[in-house]
Amino acid sequence: MPLADKIRPTSIDQVVGQTHLLGEGRPLRKIITSNQIPNMIFYGPSGVGKTTVARMIAENAGKRLHKLNGTTASLADIKQVVEELDTIMGQNGIILYLDEIQYLNKKQQQSLLEYIENGRITLIASTTENPYFYIYNAILSRSTVFEFKPISPEEMEPAVMRGFHLLAEEQQVELELEPGVAEHISRGCGGDVRKALNTVEICVLTADLKDGKKTVSLELAKELTQKSAMRYDRAGDEHYDLLSALQKSIRGSDENAALHYLARLLEAGDLLSPCRRLLVVASEDIGMAYPQAIAIVKACVDAAVQLGLPEARIPLAEAVVLLATAPKSNSSYMGINRAMADVRAGKGGTFPRCLQNMHYDGEGNEIKGQNYHYPHDYPHHYLPQQYMPDDLVGTVYYEYGPNKTEQAAKQYWEHIKKGD
């Protein structure tokens, strides 16, 4: 049996972390102690206690408990649970604990609806993915969602020490930990208790035995923990959360936070995602306030791709710091959004006559001639003429930002267009 299962909590007070849900007076604690169990969905990363709490609730409820895993459950498995409702075993109702519910398709989830609604089946589901994206809306509307959070290193350390003590007792050896071992494992597991305890187990297994005593060195703990701090799935929420955090930190001009999120992406071996996102940031968030940023970032990205990891971190760090400390403007980004909104609304379907690529005037044209004037033939390479479609004349999409670069351009064009 894995160490994580051996020391799995049996009471609320033994659960590591989740005080926002399980602390005194908190809602989930009240539900557990009341035994009045609503349909619930537990959302959060792996190894933070979702399954432990679900099992605790089911065991205390006095109802028949069925456990299914979304990765392997079929429609037949769900039908088997439903069939038990009409037997003696199901007369008090059934609790269905459905782990990884996001892997069930819509039809499988729909098959539960009738029984969830009339209360004959109480659903406790867990998921590592955002339930609002992956779970059928009708299930969500009949359930209460509780979000579980990663365990802090301070909350993790007592569990790590319990794991070491239990293994020492089982193996009947004296176990000595070098200073910093428990702390390093607690900080290096990314808030995942199961991952931390797996590391504890491997440390004890591989530690040298001498005269009935095992010593776990800090060096061994660092070697075995490796990159376990990286909670990262390129197809999951964590991937997009990291990229979002990187962009928002740059947008907020916090270069230190931006470097942190870049480091997490690179430490997970993801080079291309931050490269693409930095090119977006250069145009979306810096834009016209520092138009040269896109060229510099492109050069940094090209260098990073050519170098590969680990050296790629150097030009990418330069790009991140440049963007975070640069003046900000989203004026061009907002301008194209406004223009695309009009296009999608069907506006501007025609062209002014002077812009058309036509050199023949049909009999039906009242005004003969294209009447296009070549701006380069005029002072300052400018003269007023209609460029917008007739139904959009006067529409403004781009508004100059308050930064120095855009204000200089604004003043220049105001001067020219007034004919000063």
CSV table of C-alpha atoms in Angstrom, one decimal:
chain,number,residue,atom,x,y,z
A,1,MET,CA,0.0,0.0,0.0
A,2,PRO,CA,1.4,3.4,-0.9
A,3,LEU,CA,2.4,5.6,2.0
A,4,ALA,CA,-0.2,8.2,1.1
A,5,ASP,CA,-2.9,5.6,1.6
A,6,LYS,CA,-1.4,4.4,4.9
A,7,ILE,CA,-1.6,7.8,6.5
A,8,ARG,CA,-4.8,8.9,4.9
A,9,PRO,CA,-6.8,11.0,7.4
A,10,THR,CA,-9.8,9.4,9.1
A,11,SER,CA,-11.2,12.6,10.7
A,12,ILE,CA,-11.7,16.2,9.6
A,13,ASP,CA,-9.0,17.5,11.9
A,14,GLN,CA,-6.4,15.2,10.3
A,15,VAL,CA,-6.9,16.6,6.8
A,16,VAL,CA,-3.9,18.7,5.7
A,17,GLY,CA,-4.9,22.2,4.6
A,18,GLN,CA,-8.3,23.3,3.2
A,19,THR,CA,-9.1,25.3,6.3
A,20,HIS,CA,-11.2,27.6,4.1
A,21,LEU,CA,-13.5,24.6,3.6
A,22,LEU,CA,-12.9,22.5,6.7
A,23,GLY,CA,-12.1,25.0,9.5
A,24,GLU,CA,-14.5,25.6,12.4
A,25,GLY,CA,-17.7,27.0,11.1
A,26,ARG,CA,-16.8,26.6,7.5
A,27,PRO,CA,-19.5,25.3,5.1
A,28,LEU,CA,-18.1,21.9,4.1
A,29,ARG,CA,-17.3,21.0,7.7
A,30,LYS,CA,-20.9,21.7,8.6
A,31,ILE,CA,-22.1,19.5,5.8
A,32,ILE,CA,-19.9,16.6,6.9
A,33,THR,CA,-21.1,16.8,10.5
A,34,SER,CA,-24.7,17.2,9.6
A,35,ASN,CA,-24.9,14.1,7.4
A,36,GLN,CA,-27.4,16.1,5.2
A,37,ILE,CA,-25.4,15.6,2.0
A,38,PRO,CA,-26.2,17.6,-1.1
A,39,ASN,CA,-24.8,16.9,-4.5
A,40,MET,CA,-21.3,18.2,-4.5
A,41,ILE,CA,-18.4,18.7,-6.9
A,42,PHE,CA,-14.8,19.0,-5.5
A,43,TYR,CA,-12.6,21.0,-7.9
A,44,GLY,CA,-8.8,21.3,-7.5
A,45,PRO,CA,-5.4,19.9,-8.3
A,46,SER,CA,-4.5,16.3,-7.5
A,47,GLY,CA,-3.2,15.3,-4.1
A,48,VAL,CA,-4.9,18.0,-2.0
A,49,GLY,CA,-7.6,15.9,-0.2
A,50,LYS,CA,-10.6,15.8,-2.6
A,51,THR,CA,-10.8,12.0,-2.5
A,52,THR,CA,-10.1,11.8,1.2
A,53,VAL,CA,-12.9,14.2,2.1
A,54,ALA,CA,-15.3,12.6,-0.3
A,55,ARG,CA,-14.7,9.2,1.3
A,56,MET,CA,-15.1,10.7,4.8
A,57,ILE,CA,-18.5,12.1,3.9
A,58,ALA,CA,-19.7,8.9,2.3
A,59,GLU,CA,-18.6,6.7,5.2
A,60,ASN,CA,-20.4,9.0,7.7
A,61,ALA,CA,-23.6,9.3,5.7
A,62,GLY,CA,-25.0,5.8,6.5
A,63,LYS,CA,-25.9,5.3,2.8
A,64,ARG,CA,-24.8,2.7,0.3
A,65,LEU,CA,-21.6,3.9,-1.3
A,66,HIS,CA,-20.5,3.3,-4.9
A,67,LYS,CA,-17.2,4.4,-6.2
A,68,LEU,CA,-16.5,4.9,-9.9
A,69,ASN,CA,-13.7,6.5,-11.8
A,70,GLY,CA,-14.4,8.6,-14.8
A,71,THR,CA,-11.4,7.3,-16.7
A,72,THR,CA,-12.8,3.7,-16.7
A,73,ALA,CA,-16.5,4.0,-15.9
A,74,SER,CA,-19.0,3.1,-18.7
A,75,LEU,CA,-22.7,3.7,-19.1
A,76,ALA,CA,-23.2,0.1,-18.0
A,77,ASP,CA,-21.5,0.8,-14.7
A,78,ILE,CA,-23.8,3.8,-14.1
A,79,LYS,CA,-26.9,1.7,-15.0
A,80,GLN,CA,-25.8,-0.9,-12.5
A,81,VAL,CA,-25.7,1.7,-9.8
A,82,VAL,CA,-29.2,2.9,-10.8
A,83,GLU,CA,-30.6,-0.7,-10.8
A,84,GLU,CA,-29.5,-1.1,-7.1
A,85,LEU,CA,-31.9,1.7,-6.1
A,86,ASP,CA,-34.9,-0.7,-6.2
A,87,THR,CA,-33.2,-3.3,-4.0
A,88,ILE,CA,-32.9,-3.5,-0.2
A,89,MET,CA,-29.3,-2.2,-0.3
A,90,GLY,CA,-30.5,1.0,-2.0
A,91,GLN,CA,-33.6,1.7,0.1
A,92,ASN,CA,-31.9,4.5,2.1
A,93,GLY,CA,-30.5,6.0,-1.0
A,94,ILE,CA,-27.1,5.7,-2.6
A,95,ILE,CA,-24.0,8.0,-2.5
A,96,LEU,CA,-22.1,7.8,-5.8
A,97,TYR,CA,-18.5,8.9,-5.5
A,98,LEU,CA,-17.4,9.7,-9.0
A,99,ASP,CA,-13.7,10.5,-9.3
A,100,GLU,CA,-12.4,12.4,-12.4
A,101,ILE,CA,-16.0,13.2,-13.6
A,102,GLN,CA,-14.6,15.3,-16.4
A,103,TYR,CA,-13.8,12.1,-18.3
A,104,LEU,CA,-17.4,11.1,-18.6
A,105,ASN,CA,-19.1,12.2,-21.8
A,106,LYS,CA,-22.3,14.2,-21.9
A,107,LYS,CA,-24.6,11.1,-22.3
A,108,GLN,CA,-23.0,9.4,-19.3
A,109,GLN,CA,-23.5,12.5,-17.2
A,110,GLN,CA,-27.1,12.9,-18.4
A,111,SER,CA,-27.9,9.4,-17.3
A,112,LEU,CA,-27.6,10.5,-13.7
A,113,LEU,CA,-29.8,13.5,-13.9
A,114,GLU,CA,-33.2,12.0,-13.0
A,115,TYR,CA,-31.9,10.3,-9.9
A,116,ILE,CA,-29.8,13.2,-8.7
A,117,GLU,CA,-32.8,15.5,-9.1
A,118,ASN,CA,-35.2,13.2,-7.0
A,119,GLY,CA,-32.5,12.6,-4.4
A,120,ARG,CA,-32.3,8.9,-4.7
A,121,ILE,CA,-28.6,9.2,-5.8
A,122,THR,CA,-26.4,11.7,-4.0
A,123,LEU,CA,-23.5,12.7,-6.2
A,124,ILE,CA,-20.0,13.5,-4.9
A,125,ALA,CA,-17.8,14.1,-7.8
A,126,SER,CA,-14.2,15.3,-8.0
A,127,THR,CA,-12.3,16.8,-10.9
A,128,THR,CA,-8.9,18.4,-11.5
A,129,GLU,CA,-10.3,20.5,-14.4
A,130,ASN,CA,-12.5,23.6,-14.3
A,131,PRO,CA,-16.0,22.1,-13.7
A,132,TYR,CA,-17.6,25.0,-15.6
A,133,PHE,CA,-15.9,23.9,-18.7
A,134,TYR,CA,-15.9,20.1,-18.4
A,135,ILE,CA,-19.1,19.2,-16.5
A,136,TYR,CA,-22.6,19.2,-18.1
A,137,ASN,CA,-24.5,22.3,-17.1
A,138,ALA,CA,-27.5,20.4,-15.8
A,139,ILE,CA,-25.2,18.5,-13.3
A,140,LEU,CA,-23.6,21.8,-12.2
A,141,SER,CA,-27.0,23.4,-11.6
A,142,ARG,CA,-27.9,20.7,-9.2
A,143,SER,CA,-24.6,20.6,-7.4
A,144,THR,CA,-22.5,22.8,-5.0
A,145,VAL,CA,-18.9,23.3,-6.2
A,146,PHE,CA,-16.2,23.5,-3.6
A,147,GLU,CA,-12.7,24.5,-4.7
A,148,PHE,CA,-9.7,22.7,-3.1
A,149,LYS,CA,-6.4,24.6,-3.1
A,150,PRO,CA,-2.8,23.4,-3.2
A,151,ILE,CA,-1.3,22.7,0.3
A,152,SER,CA,1.2,25.3,1.6
A,153,PRO,CA,4.7,24.1,2.6
A,154,GLU,CA,4.0,25.0,6.2
A,155,GLU,CA,0.8,22.8,6.2
A,156,MET,CA,2.7,20.0,4.3
A,157,GLU,CA,5.7,19.6,6.6
A,158,PRO,CA,3.8,17.8,9.5
A,159,ALA,CA,2.4,15.3,7.0
A,160,VAL,CA,5.9,14.7,5.6
A,161,MET,CA,7.3,14.1,9.1
A,162,ARG,CA,4.4,11.7,9.9
A,163,GLY,CA,5.4,9.8,6.8
A,164,PHE,CA,9.0,9.5,7.8
A,165,HIS,CA,8.0,8.3,11.3
A,166,LEU,CA,5.6,5.7,10.0
A,167,LEU,CA,8.2,4.2,7.6
A,168,ALA,CA,10.8,4.1,10.4
A,169,GLU,CA,8.4,2.2,12.6
A,170,GLU,CA,7.5,-0.2,9.8
A,171,GLN,CA,11.1,-0.9,8.8
A,172,GLN,CA,12.2,-0.9,12.4
A,173,VAL,CA,15.2,1.3,11.7
A,174,GLU,CA,16.5,4.5,13.2
A,175,LEU,CA,15.9,7.3,10.7
A,176,GLU,CA,18.0,10.4,10.7
A,177,LEU,CA,17.1,13.4,8.6
A,178,GLU,CA,19.6,16.1,7.7
A,179,PRO,CA,18.5,19.6,8.4
A,180,GLY,CA,16.2,21.0,5.7
A,181,VAL,CA,15.1,17.6,4.3
A,182,ALA,CA,11.4,17.8,5.4
A,183,GLU,CA,11.3,21.5,4.4
A,184,HIS,CA,12.7,20.9,1.0
A,185,ILE,CA,10.3,18.1,0.2
A,186,SER,CA,7.4,20.2,1.5
A,187,ARG,CA,8.3,23.1,-0.7
A,188,GLY,CA,9.2,20.9,-3.7
A,189,CYS,CA,6.0,19.1,-4.2
A,190,GLY,CA,3.8,21.8,-5.6
A,191,GLY,CA,1.2,21.6,-2.9
A,192,ASP,CA,0.5,17.9,-3.7
A,193,VAL,CA,0.5,15.7,-0.5
A,194,ARG,CA,0.6,12.5,-2.4
A,195,LYS,CA,3.6,13.6,-4.4
A,196,ALA,CA,5.4,14.7,-1.2
A,197,LEU,CA,4.7,11.3,0.5
A,198,ASN,CA,5.9,9.4,-2.6
A,199,THR,CA,9.1,11.4,-2.3
A,200,VAL,CA,9.4,10.5,1.4
A,201,GLU,CA,8.9,6.8,0.5
A,202,ILE,CA,11.6,6.8,-2.2
A,203,CYS,CA,14.0,8.7,0.1
A,204,VAL,CA,13.7,6.1,2.8
A,205,LEU,CA,13.9,3.3,0.3
A,206,THR,CA,17.2,4.6,-1.2
A,207,ALA,CA,18.9,5.9,1.9
A,208,ASP,CA,22.0,4.1,3.0
A,209,LEU,CA,21.6,1.6,5.9
A,210,LYS,CA,24.4,1.4,8.3
A,211,ASP,CA,24.3,-0.3,11.7
A,212,GLY,CA,20.5,-0.3,11.7
A,213,LYS,CA,20.4,3.4,10.9
A,214,LYS,CA,19.3,5.2,7.8
A,215,THR,CA,20.3,8.7,7.0
A,216,VAL,CA,18.4,10.8,4.5
A,217,SER,CA,20.7,13.6,3.3
A,218,LEU,CA,19.5,16.9,1.9
A,219,GLU,CA,21.3,16.1,-1.3
A,220,LEU,CA,19.3,12.9,-1.7
A,221,ALA,CA,16.1,14.7,-1.0
A,222,LYS,CA,16.9,17.3,-3.7
A,223,GLU,CA,17.9,14.7,-6.2
A,224,LEU,CA,14.6,12.7,-5.7
A,225,THR,CA,12.3,15.7,-5.5
A,226,GLN,CA,13.7,16.9,-8.9
A,227,LYS,CA,11.0,18.9,-10.6
A,228,SER,CA,8.1,17.8,-8.6
A,229,ALA,CA,7.3,21.4,-7.8
A,230,MET,CA,6.0,21.8,-11.3
A,231,ARG,CA,2.3,21.2,-11.3
A,232,TYR,CA,1.9,21.5,-15.1
A,233,ASP,CA,-0.3,19.9,-17.8
A,234,ARG,CA,0.1,21.5,-21.2
A,235,ALA,CA,-3.5,20.4,-22.1
A,236,GLY,CA,-5.0,21.5,-18.8
A,237,ASP,CA,-5.9,24.6,-16.7
A,238,GLU,CA,-2.4,25.0,-15.2
A,239,HIS,CA,-0.9,25.6,-18.7
A,240,TYR,CA,-3.3,28.5,-19.4
A,241,ASP,CA,-3.2,29.8,-15.8
A,242,LEU,CA,0.6,30.2,-16.1
A,243,LEU,CA,0.4,31.9,-19.5
A,244,SER,CA,-2.3,34.2,-18.2
A,245,ALA,CA,-0.3,35.0,-15.1
A,246,LEU,CA,2.7,35.8,-17.2
A,247,GLN,CA,0.8,38.2,-19.5
A,248,LYS,CA,-1.0,39.9,-16.7
A,249,SER,CA,2.2,40.4,-14.7
A,250,ILE,CA,3.8,42.0,-17.7
A,251,ARG,CA,0.7,44.1,-18.3
A,252,GLY,CA,0.8,45.2,-14.7
A,253,SER,CA,4.5,46.1,-15.1
A,254,ASP,CA,5.7,43.7,-12.4
A,255,GLU,CA,8.9,42.3,-13.9
A,256,ASN,CA,9.7,40.1,-11.0
A,257,ALA,CA,6.3,38.3,-11.0
A,258,ALA,CA,6.6,37.9,-14.8
A,259,LEU,CA,10.1,36.4,-14.5
A,260,HIS,CA,8.7,33.9,-11.9
A,261,TYR,CA,6.0,32.7,-14.2
A,262,LEU,CA,8.4,32.5,-17.1
A,263,ALA,CA,10.7,30.4,-14.9
A,264,ARG,CA,7.9,28.0,-14.1
A,265,LEU,CA,7.1,27.5,-17.8
A,266,LEU,CA,10.7,26.9,-18.7
A,267,GLU,CA,11.3,24.6,-15.8
A,268,ALA,CA,8.5,22.5,-17.1
A,269,GLY,CA,10.3,22.3,-20.4
A,270,ASP,CA,7.8,24.5,-22.2
A,271,LEU,CA,9.7,26.8,-24.6
A,272,LEU,CA,7.2,27.5,-27.4
A,273,SER,CA,4.2,28.6,-25.3
A,274,PRO,CA,6.0,31.6,-23.6
A,275,CYS,CA,7.6,32.5,-27.0
A,276,ARG,CA,4.2,32.8,-28.6
A,277,ARG,CA,2.6,34.6,-25.7
A,278,LEU,CA,5.4,37.2,-25.5
A,279,LEU,CA,4.9,38.1,-29.2
A,280,VAL,CA,1.2,38.6,-28.4
A,281,VAL,CA,2.0,40.8,-25.3
A,282,ALA,CA,4.4,43.0,-27.3
A,283,SER,CA,1.5,44.0,-29.6
A,284,GLU,CA,-1.5,43.8,-27.3
A,285,ASP,CA,-0.1,45.5,-24.1
A,286,ILE,CA,2.8,47.6,-25.2
A,287,GLY,CA,1.8,48.3,-28.8
A,288,MET,CA,2.1,51.9,-30.0
A,289,ALA,CA,3.6,53.1,-26.7
A,290,TYR,CA,6.8,51.4,-27.8
A,291,PRO,CA,6.4,50.1,-31.3
A,292,GLN,CA,10.0,48.8,-31.5
A,293,ALA,CA,9.2,46.2,-28.7
A,294,ILE,CA,7.7,43.7,-31.2
A,295,ALA,CA,10.9,43.7,-33.2
A,296,ILE,CA,13.1,43.2,-30.2
A,297,VAL,CA,10.9,40.5,-28.7
A,298,LYS,CA,10.9,38.7,-32.1
A,299,ALA,CA,14.7,38.8,-32.1
A,300,CYS,CA,14.7,37.4,-28.5
A,301,VAL,CA,12.2,34.7,-29.4
A,302,ASP,CA,14.2,33.6,-32.5
A,303,ALA,CA,17.4,33.5,-30.4
A,304,ALA,CA,15.6,31.4,-27.8
A,305,VAL,CA,14.3,28.9,-30.3
A,306,GLN,CA,17.7,28.6,-31.9
A,307,LEU,CA,19.5,28.2,-28.6
A,308,GLY,CA,17.0,25.8,-27.0
A,309,LEU,CA,16.9,25.2,-23.2
A,310,PRO,CA,18.5,26.0,-20.9
A,311,GLU,CA,20.2,28.9,-22.7
A,312,ALA,CA,16.9,30.1,-24.1
A,313,ARG,CA,16.0,31.5,-20.7
A,314,ILE,CA,18.5,34.3,-21.2
A,315,PRO,CA,16.9,36.1,-24.3
A,316,LEU,CA,13.4,35.3,-23.0
A,317,ALA,CA,14.2,36.9,-19.7
A,318,GLU,CA,15.4,40.0,-21.6
A,319,ALA,CA,12.1,40.1,-23.5
A,320,VAL,CA,10.1,39.7,-20.3
A,321,VAL,CA,11.9,42.5,-18.5
A,322,LEU,CA,11.8,44.8,-21.6
A,323,LEU,CA,8.0,44.3,-21.9
A,324,ALA,CA,7.3,44.6,-18.2
A,325,THR,CA,9.2,47.8,-17.8
A,326,ALA,CA,8.1,49.4,-21.1
A,327,PRO,CA,5.3,52.0,-21.3
A,328,LYS,CA,1.9,50.4,-22.0
A,329,SER,CA,-0.8,50.9,-24.6
A,330,ASN,CA,-3.6,48.7,-25.8
A,331,SER,CA,-4.9,51.3,-28.3
A,332,SER,CA,-4.2,49.3,-31.5
A,333,TYR,CA,-5.6,46.2,-29.8
A,334,MET,CA,-8.8,47.9,-28.9
A,335,GLY,CA,-9.0,49.5,-32.3
A,336,ILE,CA,-9.0,46.2,-34.2
A,337,ASN,CA,-11.5,44.8,-31.8
A,338,ARG,CA,-13.9,47.6,-32.5
A,339,ALA,CA,-13.4,47.3,-36.2
A,340,MET,CA,-14.0,43.5,-36.2
A,341,ALA,CA,-17.1,44.0,-34.2
A,342,ASP,CA,-18.5,46.2,-36.9
A,343,VAL,CA,-17.5,43.7,-39.6
A,344,ARG,CA,-19.2,40.9,-37.8
A,345,ALA,CA,-22.3,43.1,-37.5
A,346,GLY,CA,-22.4,43.4,-41.3
A,347,LYS,CA,-21.4,47.1,-41.5
A,348,GLY,CA,-19.3,48.6,-44.2
A,349,GLY,CA,-20.0,46.2,-47.0
A,350,THR,CA,-19.3,48.6,-49.8
A,351,PHE,CA,-16.2,50.7,-50.8
A,352,PRO,CA,-15.9,54.4,-51.5
A,353,ARG,CA,-15.7,54.9,-55.3
A,354,CYS,CA,-12.2,56.4,-55.1
A,355,LEU,CA,-10.9,53.3,-53.5
A,356,GLN,CA,-12.2,50.8,-56.0
A,357,ASN,CA,-9.9,49.0,-58.4
A,358,MET,CA,-12.0,50.0,-61.4
A,359,HIS,CA,-11.0,51.8,-64.5
A,360,TYR,CA,-14.3,51.6,-66.4
A,361,ASP,CA,-17.5,53.5,-65.6
A,362,GLY,CA,-20.7,51.7,-66.5
A,363,GLU,CA,-23.7,53.4,-68.0
A,364,GLY,CA,-25.4,53.3,-64.6
A,365,ASN,CA,-22.7,55.4,-62.8
A,366,GLU,CA,-23.9,58.9,-62.4
A,367,ILE,CA,-20.4,60.2,-61.4
A,368,LYS,CA,-17.8,59.3,-64.0
A,369,GLY,CA,-14.2,58.7,-63.0
A,370,GLN,CA,-12.7,57.1,-60.0
A,371,ASN,CA,-11.7,60.5,-58.5
A,372,TYR,CA,-8.9,59.1,-56.4
A,373,HIS,CA,-6.2,61.6,-55.4
A,374,TYR,CA,-2.7,60.4,-54.8
A,375,PRO,CA,-1.7,61.7,-51.3
A,376,HIS,CA,2.1,61.8,-52.2
A,377,ASP,CA,1.4,64.6,-54.7
A,378,TYR,CA,0.2,66.9,-51.9
A,379,PRO,CA,2.0,68.8,-49.1
A,380,HIS,CA,2.8,66.6,-46.1
A,381,HIS,CA,1.7,63.6,-48.3
A,382,TYR,CA,-1.9,64.2,-47.1
A,383,LEU,CA,-5.2,65.4,-48.4
A,384,PRO,CA,-8.7,64.7,-47.0
A,385,GLN,CA,-10.8,62.2,-49.0
A,386,GLN,CA,-13.3,59.5,-48.1
A,387,TYR,CA,-11.8,56.1,-47.2
A,388,MET,CA,-14.5,54.7,-44.9
A,389,PRO,CA,-17.5,52.9,-46.4
A,390,ASP,CA,-20.6,55.2,-46.6
A,391,ASP,CA,-22.3,53.7,-43.6
A,392,LEU,CA,-19.2,54.1,-41.4
A,393,VAL,CA,-18.1,57.6,-42.2
A,394,GLY,CA,-17.0,59.3,-39.0
A,395,THR,CA,-16.5,56.0,-37.1
A,396,VAL,CA,-13.5,56.1,-34.7
A,397,TYR,CA,-11.8,52.8,-33.9
A,398,TYR,CA,-8.3,53.9,-32.8
A,399,GLU,CA,-7.9,56.3,-29.9
A,400,TYR,CA,-4.5,57.7,-29.2
A,401,GLY,CA,-3.1,56.4,-25.9
A,402,PRO,CA,-1.8,58.9,-23.3
A,403,ASN,CA,1.9,57.8,-23.7
A,404,LYS,CA,4.6,60.0,-25.2
A,405,THR,CA,4.9,58.2,-28.5
A,406,GLU,CA,1.2,58.2,-29.4
A,407,GLN,CA,0.7,61.8,-28.1
A,408,ALA,CA,3.5,62.9,-30.4
A,409,ALA,CA,1.8,61.2,-33.4
A,410,LYS,CA,-1.5,62.8,-32.3
A,411,GLN,CA,-0.1,66.3,-32.2
A,412,TYR,CA,1.6,65.8,-35.6
A,413,TRP,CA,-1.6,64.7,-37.3
A,414,GLU,CA,-3.8,67.3,-35.7
A,415,HIS,CA,-1.4,69.9,-37.0
A,416,ILE,CA,-1.4,68.5,-40.5
A,417,LYS,CA,-5.1,67.8,-40.7
A,418,LYS,CA,-6.0,71.4,-39.5
A,419,GLY,CA,-3.9,72.7,-42.4
A,420,ASP,CA,-1.6,74.7,-40.1
